[in-house]
mmCIF file of N, CA and C in Angstrom:
data_model
loop_
_atom_site.group_PDB
_atom_site.id
_atom_site.type_symbol
_atom_site.label_atom_id
_atom_site.label_comp_id
_atom_site.label_asym_id
_atom_site.label_seq_id
_atom_site.Cartn_x
_atom_site.Cartn_y
_atom_site.Cartn_z
ATOM 1 N N MET A 1 13.738 -0.104 25.659
ATOM 2 C CA MET A 1 12.719 0.907 25.464
ATOM 3 C C MET A 1 11.352 0.249 25.562
ATOM 4 N N ASN A 2 10.519 0.740 26.457
ATOM 5 C CA ASN A 2 9.162 0.236 26.598
ATOM 6 C C ASN A 2 8.216 1.043 25.731
ATOM 7 N N VAL A 3 7.349 0.330 25.056
ATOM 8 C CA VAL A 3 6.335 0.981 24.239
ATOM 9 C C VAL A 3 5.023 0.902 24.994
ATOM 10 N N ASP A 4 4.357 2.029 25.116
ATOM 11 C CA ASP A 4 3.089 2.098 25.818
ATOM 12 C C ASP A 4 2.055 1.248 25.082
ATOM 13 N N ALA A 5 1.399 0.339 25.800
ATOM 14 C CA ALA A 5 0.416 -0.562 25.189
ATOM 15 C C ALA A 5 -0.775 0.206 24.636
ATOM 16 N N ALA A 6 -1.198 1.259 25.312
ATOM 17 C CA ALA A 6 -2.331 2.051 24.820
ATOM 18 C C ALA A 6 -1.974 2.741 23.506
ATOM 19 N N TRP A 7 -0.750 3.246 23.405
ATOM 20 C CA TRP A 7 -0.309 3.879 22.164
ATOM 21 C C TRP A 7 -0.289 2.860 21.028
ATOM 22 N N THR A 8 0.213 1.673 21.308
ATOM 23 C CA THR A 8 0.259 0.621 20.296
ATOM 24 C C THR A 8 -1.145 0.258 19.840
ATOM 25 N N ARG A 9 -2.066 0.108 20.782
ATOM 26 C CA ARG A 9 -3.452 -0.221 20.434
ATOM 27 C C ARG A 9 -4.077 0.865 19.565
ATOM 28 N N ARG A 10 -3.892 2.126 19.946
ATOM 29 C CA ARG A 10 -4.465 3.235 19.169
ATOM 30 C C ARG A 10 -3.866 3.285 17.769
ATOM 31 N N THR A 11 -2.574 3.067 17.669
ATOM 32 C CA THR A 11 -1.913 3.098 16.369
ATOM 33 C C THR A 11 -2.418 1.975 15.472
ATOM 34 N N LEU A 12 -2.495 0.767 16.017
ATOM 35 C CA LEU A 12 -3.000 -0.356 15.228
ATOM 36 C C LEU A 12 -4.459 -0.151 14.833
ATOM 37 N N LEU A 13 -5.255 0.433 15.708
ATOM 38 C CA LEU A 13 -6.652 0.724 15.384
ATOM 39 C C LEU A 13 -6.743 1.739 14.254
ATOM 40 N N LEU A 14 -5.926 2.776 14.299
ATOM 41 C CA LEU A 14 -5.920 3.780 13.238
ATOM 42 C C LEU A 14 -5.516 3.169 11.903
ATOM 43 N N VAL A 15 -4.448 2.399 11.892
ATOM 44 C CA VAL A 15 -3.991 1.768 10.648
ATOM 45 C C VAL A 15 -5.048 0.795 10.133
ATOM 46 N N GLY A 16 -5.653 0.028 11.025
ATOM 47 C CA GLY A 16 -6.719 -0.890 10.621
ATOM 48 C C GLY A 16 -7.904 -0.163 10.014
ATOM 49 N N CYS A 17 -8.277 0.971 10.592
ATOM 50 C CA CYS A 17 -9.388 1.760 10.036
ATOM 51 C C CYS A 17 -9.042 2.291 8.648
ATOM 52 N N LEU A 18 -7.822 2.767 8.470
ATOM 53 C CA LEU A 18 -7.416 3.274 7.160
ATOM 54 C C LEU A 18 -7.400 2.169 6.110
ATOM 55 N N VAL A 19 -6.930 0.988 6.484
ATOM 56 C CA VAL A 19 -6.944 -0.137 5.542
ATOM 57 C C VAL A 19 -8.382 -0.528 5.217
ATOM 58 N N ALA A 20 -9.248 -0.539 6.230
ATOM 59 C CA ALA A 20 -10.650 -0.885 5.996
ATOM 60 C C ALA A 20 -11.332 0.138 5.093
ATOM 61 N N LEU A 21 -10.896 1.385 5.149
ATOM 62 C CA LEU A 21 -11.480 2.432 4.309
ATOM 63 C C LEU A 21 -10.862 2.502 2.915
ATOM 64 N N SER A 22 -9.818 1.739 2.648
ATOM 65 C CA SER A 22 -9.133 1.834 1.360
ATOM 66 C C SER A 22 -10.047 1.586 0.162
ATOM 67 N N PRO A 23 -11.018 0.662 0.221
ATOM 68 C CA PRO A 23 -11.922 0.541 -0.929
ATOM 69 C C PRO A 23 -12.737 1.815 -1.172
ATOM 70 N N LEU A 24 -13.061 2.541 -0.111
ATOM 71 C CA LEU A 24 -13.785 3.802 -0.270
ATOM 72 C C LEU A 24 -12.922 4.815 -1.023
ATOM 73 N N PHE A 25 -11.627 4.854 -0.712
ATOM 74 C CA PHE A 25 -10.730 5.761 -1.422
ATOM 75 C C PHE A 25 -10.616 5.362 -2.896
ATOM 76 N N ALA A 26 -10.580 4.072 -3.187
ATOM 77 C CA ALA A 26 -10.522 3.608 -4.573
ATOM 78 C C ALA A 26 -11.792 4.000 -5.317
ATOM 79 N N TRP A 27 -12.933 3.843 -4.672
ATOM 80 C CA TRP A 27 -14.208 4.232 -5.283
ATOM 81 C C TRP A 27 -14.232 5.736 -5.550
ATOM 82 N N ALA A 28 -13.816 6.531 -4.562
ATOM 83 C CA ALA A 28 -13.835 7.988 -4.708
ATOM 84 C C ALA A 28 -12.903 8.442 -5.832
ATOM 85 N N ALA A 29 -11.761 7.791 -5.984
ATOM 86 C CA ALA A 29 -10.843 8.141 -7.067
ATOM 87 C C ALA A 29 -11.493 7.890 -8.420
ATOM 88 N N GLY A 30 -12.270 6.817 -8.526
ATOM 89 C CA GLY A 30 -12.981 6.542 -9.769
ATOM 90 C C GLY A 30 -14.087 7.543 -10.044
ATOM 91 N N VAL A 31 -14.758 7.986 -8.997
ATOM 92 C CA VAL A 31 -15.859 8.941 -9.152
ATOM 93 C C VAL A 31 -15.352 10.286 -9.675
ATOM 94 N N VAL A 32 -14.234 10.751 -9.148
ATOM 95 C CA VAL A 32 -13.720 12.055 -9.567
ATOM 96 C C VAL A 32 -12.833 11.961 -10.804
ATOM 97 N N GLY A 33 -12.580 10.755 -11.294
ATOM 98 C CA GLY A 33 -11.778 10.585 -12.502
ATOM 99 C C GLY A 33 -10.287 10.753 -12.275
ATOM 100 N N TYR A 34 -9.817 10.417 -11.077
ATOM 101 C CA TYR A 34 -8.394 10.548 -10.770
ATOM 102 C C TYR A 34 -7.587 9.562 -11.600
ATOM 103 N N ALA A 35 -6.462 10.019 -12.092
ATOM 104 C CA ALA A 35 -5.518 9.157 -12.802
ATOM 105 C C ALA A 35 -4.121 9.472 -12.283
ATOM 106 N N GLU A 36 -3.264 8.484 -12.279
ATOM 107 C CA GLU A 36 -1.895 8.669 -11.800
ATOM 108 C C GLU A 36 -1.176 9.704 -12.674
ATOM 109 N N PRO A 37 -0.514 10.691 -12.062
ATOM 110 C CA PRO A 37 0.178 11.721 -12.843
ATOM 111 C C PRO A 37 1.231 11.161 -13.800
ATOM 112 N N MET A 38 1.997 10.159 -13.362
ATOM 113 C CA MET A 38 3.004 9.587 -14.268
ATOM 114 C C MET A 38 2.342 8.857 -15.431
ATOM 115 N N GLY A 39 1.196 8.234 -15.164
ATOM 116 C CA GLY A 39 0.448 7.594 -16.247
ATOM 117 C C GLY A 39 -0.057 8.613 -17.251
ATOM 118 N N ASN A 40 -0.488 9.767 -16.756
ATOM 119 C CA ASN A 40 -0.938 10.838 -17.648
ATOM 120 C C ASN A 40 0.200 11.326 -18.533
ATOM 121 N N LEU A 41 1.380 11.515 -17.944
ATOM 122 C CA LEU A 41 2.535 11.954 -18.732
ATOM 123 C C LEU A 41 2.944 10.907 -19.757
ATOM 124 N N ALA A 42 2.921 9.651 -19.366
ATOM 125 C CA ALA A 42 3.281 8.582 -20.302
ATOM 126 C C ALA A 42 2.323 8.562 -21.481
ATOM 127 N N ALA A 43 1.033 8.722 -21.214
ATOM 128 C CA ALA A 43 0.049 8.745 -22.298
ATOM 129 C C ALA A 43 0.244 9.979 -23.176
ATOM 130 N N ARG A 44 0.565 11.090 -22.563
ATOM 131 C CA ARG A 44 0.729 12.343 -23.308
ATOM 132 C C ARG A 44 1.898 12.275 -24.286
ATOM 133 N N PHE A 45 2.980 11.616 -23.880
ATOM 134 C CA PHE A 45 4.169 11.555 -24.722
ATOM 135 C C PHE A 45 4.313 10.233 -25.471
ATOM 136 N N GLY A 46 3.294 9.384 -25.422
ATOM 137 C CA GLY A 46 3.320 8.136 -26.170
ATOM 138 C C GLY A 46 4.218 7.065 -25.589
ATOM 139 N N ALA A 47 4.573 7.177 -24.340
ATOM 140 C CA ALA A 47 5.488 6.212 -23.732
ATOM 141 C C ALA A 47 4.796 4.908 -23.359
ATOM 142 N N GLU A 48 3.468 4.895 -23.305
ATOM 143 C CA GLU A 48 2.764 3.665 -22.930
ATOM 144 C C GLU A 48 2.989 2.550 -23.941
ATOM 145 N N ALA A 49 3.222 2.905 -25.187
ATOM 146 C CA ALA A 49 3.435 1.900 -26.223
ATOM 147 C C ALA A 49 4.795 1.228 -26.094
ATOM 148 N N HIS A 50 5.687 1.792 -25.300
ATOM 149 C CA HIS A 50 7.046 1.269 -25.181
ATOM 150 C C HIS A 50 7.338 0.709 -23.793
ATOM 151 N N VAL A 51 6.306 0.266 -23.113
ATOM 152 C CA VAL A 51 6.486 -0.249 -21.755
ATOM 153 C C VAL A 51 7.153 -1.616 -21.806
ATOM 154 N N TYR A 52 8.200 -1.774 -21.007
ATOM 155 C CA TYR A 52 8.874 -3.058 -20.883
ATOM 156 C C TYR A 52 9.133 -3.290 -19.406
ATOM 157 N N ARG A 53 8.429 -4.235 -18.831
ATOM 158 C CA ARG A 53 8.584 -4.511 -17.403
ATOM 159 C C ARG A 53 9.634 -5.601 -17.213
ATOM 160 N N THR A 54 10.670 -5.273 -16.475
ATOM 161 C CA THR A 54 11.696 -6.274 -16.203
ATOM 162 C C THR A 54 11.271 -7.174 -15.052
ATOM 163 N N VAL A 55 10.577 -6.595 -14.082
ATOM 164 C CA VAL A 55 10.090 -7.362 -12.942
ATOM 165 C C VAL A 55 8.617 -7.019 -12.757
ATOM 166 N N PRO A 56 7.736 -7.977 -12.982
ATOM 167 C CA PRO A 56 6.317 -7.663 -12.794
ATOM 168 C C PRO A 56 6.010 -7.426 -11.321
ATOM 169 N N GLY A 57 5.112 -6.516 -11.057
ATOM 170 C CA GLY A 57 4.747 -6.212 -9.678
ATOM 171 C C GLY A 57 3.842 -7.275 -9.091
ATOM 172 N N LEU A 58 3.870 -7.387 -7.763
ATOM 173 C CA LEU A 58 2.973 -8.323 -7.091
ATOM 174 C C LEU A 58 1.527 -7.884 -7.239
ATOM 175 N N PHE A 59 1.299 -6.586 -7.116
ATOM 176 C CA PHE A 59 -0.041 -6.028 -7.232
ATOM 177 C C PHE A 59 -0.011 -4.873 -8.228
ATOM 178 N N PRO A 60 0.052 -5.179 -9.531
ATOM 179 C CA PRO A 60 0.100 -4.086 -10.501
ATOM 180 C C PRO A 60 -1.169 -3.247 -10.412
ATOM 181 N N ASP A 61 -1.007 -1.949 -10.369
ATOM 182 C CA ASP A 61 -2.123 -0.997 -10.234
ATOM 183 C C ASP A 61 -2.948 -1.265 -8.991
ATOM 184 N N TYR A 62 -2.330 -1.809 -7.957
ATOM 185 C CA TYR A 62 -2.989 -2.087 -6.669
ATOM 186 C C TYR A 62 -4.190 -3.007 -6.844
ATOM 187 N N ARG A 63 -4.098 -3.956 -7.742
ATOM 188 C CA ARG A 63 -5.198 -4.888 -7.989
ATOM 189 C C ARG A 63 -4.727 -6.317 -7.815
ATOM 190 N N VAL A 64 -5.711 -7.188 -7.585
ATOM 191 C CA VAL A 64 -5.445 -8.611 -7.460
ATOM 192 C C VAL A 64 -6.221 -9.298 -8.575
ATOM 193 N N ALA A 65 -5.546 -10.121 -9.349
ATOM 194 C CA ALA A 65 -6.200 -10.783 -10.471
ATOM 195 C C ALA A 65 -7.365 -11.643 -9.994
ATOM 196 N N GLY A 66 -8.492 -11.531 -10.678
ATOM 197 C CA GLY A 66 -9.660 -12.339 -10.359
ATOM 198 C C GLY A 66 -10.527 -11.785 -9.251
ATOM 199 N N VAL A 67 -10.170 -10.629 -8.729
ATOM 200 C CA VAL A 67 -10.933 -10.007 -7.645
ATOM 201 C C VAL A 67 -11.371 -8.632 -8.134
ATOM 202 N N GLY A 68 -12.512 -8.181 -7.682
ATOM 203 C CA GLY A 68 -13.012 -6.865 -8.057
ATOM 204 C C GLY A 68 -12.058 -5.753 -7.648
ATOM 205 N N PRO A 69 -12.230 -4.564 -8.216
ATOM 206 C CA PRO A 69 -11.278 -3.483 -7.928
ATOM 207 C C PRO A 69 -11.274 -3.044 -6.465
ATOM 208 N N TYR A 70 -12.410 -3.063 -5.803
ATOM 209 C CA TYR A 70 -12.458 -2.600 -4.417
ATOM 210 C C TYR A 70 -11.900 -3.657 -3.465
ATOM 211 N N ALA A 71 -12.240 -4.905 -3.694
ATOM 212 C CA ALA A 71 -11.678 -5.981 -2.872
ATOM 213 C C ALA A 71 -10.171 -6.100 -3.118
ATOM 214 N N GLY A 72 -9.754 -5.899 -4.368
ATOM 215 C CA GLY A 72 -8.331 -5.936 -4.687
ATOM 216 C C GLY A 72 -7.556 -4.828 -3.998
ATOM 217 N N THR A 73 -8.167 -3.649 -3.915
ATOM 218 C CA THR A 73 -7.540 -2.544 -3.197
ATOM 219 C C THR A 73 -7.384 -2.888 -1.725
ATOM 220 N N PHE A 74 -8.407 -3.515 -1.160
ATOM 221 C CA PHE A 74 -8.350 -3.912 0.246
ATOM 222 C C PHE A 74 -7.249 -4.942 0.476
ATOM 223 N N VAL A 75 -7.185 -5.957 -0.389
ATOM 224 C CA VAL A 75 -6.174 -7.014 -0.244
ATOM 225 C C VAL A 75 -4.766 -6.434 -0.382
ATOM 226 N N SER A 76 -4.556 -5.575 -1.373
ATOM 227 C CA SER A 76 -3.219 -5.004 -1.532
ATOM 228 C C SER A 76 -2.891 -4.043 -0.391
ATOM 229 N N GLY A 77 -3.900 -3.390 0.181
ATOM 230 C CA GLY A 77 -3.665 -2.550 1.359
ATOM 231 C C GLY A 77 -3.229 -3.365 2.554
ATOM 232 N N VAL A 78 -3.908 -4.482 2.779
ATOM 233 C CA VAL A 78 -3.540 -5.369 3.889
ATOM 234 C C VAL A 78 -2.125 -5.914 3.675
ATOM 235 N N ALA A 79 -1.824 -6.331 2.457
ATOM 236 C CA ALA A 79 -0.490 -6.868 2.172
ATOM 237 C C ALA A 79 0.582 -5.793 2.350
ATOM 238 N N GLY A 80 0.311 -4.582 1.886
ATOM 239 C CA GLY A 80 1.273 -3.493 2.035
ATOM 240 C C GLY A 80 1.544 -3.151 3.488
ATOM 241 N N VAL A 81 0.483 -3.104 4.285
ATOM 242 C CA VAL A 81 0.651 -2.821 5.715
ATOM 243 C C VAL A 81 1.431 -3.948 6.387
ATOM 244 N N ALA A 82 1.137 -5.190 6.032
ATOM 245 C CA ALA A 82 1.838 -6.325 6.636
ATOM 246 C C ALA A 82 3.331 -6.293 6.304
ATOM 247 N N VAL A 83 3.658 -6.004 5.053
ATOM 248 C CA VAL A 83 5.067 -5.938 4.653
ATOM 249 C C VAL A 83 5.771 -4.780 5.364
ATOM 250 N N THR A 84 5.100 -3.629 5.444
ATOM 251 C CA THR A 84 5.693 -2.471 6.116
ATOM 252 C C THR A 84 5.912 -2.742 7.597
ATOM 253 N N PHE A 85 4.905 -3.325 8.259
ATOM 254 C CA PHE A 85 5.057 -3.653 9.676
ATOM 255 C C PHE A 85 6.167 -4.677 9.889
ATOM 256 N N ALA A 86 6.257 -5.676 9.017
ATOM 257 C CA ALA A 86 7.301 -6.689 9.160
ATOM 258 C C ALA A 86 8.686 -6.065 9.007
ATOM 259 N N ALA A 87 8.839 -5.178 8.023
ATOM 260 C CA ALA A 87 10.130 -4.518 7.828
ATOM 261 C C ALA A 87 10.474 -3.629 9.021
ATOM 262 N N ALA A 88 9.496 -2.873 9.510
ATOM 263 C CA ALA A 88 9.742 -2.003 10.664
ATOM 264 C C ALA A 88 10.077 -2.823 11.907
ATOM 265 N N PHE A 89 9.388 -3.931 12.093
ATOM 266 C CA PHE A 89 9.667 -4.794 13.237
ATOM 267 C C PHE A 89 11.081 -5.362 13.145
ATOM 268 N N GLY A 90 11.462 -5.812 11.948
ATOM 269 C CA GLY A 90 12.805 -6.359 11.757
ATOM 270 C C GLY A 90 13.892 -5.335 12.026
ATOM 271 N N VAL A 91 13.710 -4.130 11.511
ATOM 272 C CA VAL A 91 14.686 -3.066 11.760
ATOM 273 C C VAL A 91 14.723 -2.730 13.246
ATOM 274 N N GLY A 92 13.563 -2.685 13.879
ATOM 275 C CA GLY A 92 13.510 -2.417 15.319
ATOM 276 C C GLY A 92 14.243 -3.471 16.121
ATOM 277 N N GLN A 93 14.089 -4.726 15.734
ATOM 278 C CA GLN A 93 14.790 -5.803 16.433
ATOM 279 C C GLN A 93 16.300 -5.688 16.252
ATOM 280 N N LEU A 94 16.735 -5.342 15.044
ATOM 281 C CA LEU A 94 18.170 -5.163 14.808
ATOM 282 C C LEU A 94 18.724 -4.002 15.629
ATOM 283 N N LEU A 95 17.990 -2.911 15.682
ATOM 284 C CA LEU A 95 18.449 -1.759 16.463
ATOM 285 C C LEU A 95 18.436 -2.056 17.956
ATOM 286 N N ALA A 96 17.438 -2.794 18.418
ATOM 287 C CA ALA A 96 17.366 -3.140 19.840
ATOM 288 C C ALA A 96 18.505 -4.071 20.238
ATOM 289 N N ALA A 97 18.909 -4.953 19.333
ATOM 290 C CA ALA A 97 19.999 -5.884 19.631
ATOM 291 C C ALA A 97 21.332 -5.150 19.739
ATOM 292 N N GLU A 98 21.477 -4.041 19.020
ATOM 293 C CA GLU A 98 22.732 -3.299 19.040
ATOM 294 C C GLU A 98 22.827 -2.327 20.204
ATOM 295 N N SER A 99 21.700 -1.958 20.808
ATOM 296 C CA SER A 99 21.744 -0.965 21.886
ATOM 297 C C SER A 99 22.229 -1.610 23.184
ATOM 298 N N PRO A 100 22.972 -0.839 23.989
ATOM 299 C CA PRO A 100 23.540 -1.402 25.225
ATOM 300 C C PRO A 100 22.503 -1.616 26.301
#
């Protein structure tokens, strides 16, 4: 299966623009006072006091320790896109190897 180079370029440009804009989305969420719905429910029912993490996240709350909130959002966005692209590429390679 051939992938059109122009389509690939446009797709990568779109994803790159969205990642570059991710700090703007983080800022806008702070301006309007957005909070995660599950976090709101946990606070409402007192579940935050009983949090026990078995596996700590790589980027808890989409932040990077020692970096500002907007730069941290950008870094975690880049990392998330890289992991997603790597997984999709790997699955694509496995499927391509199986096709006749």
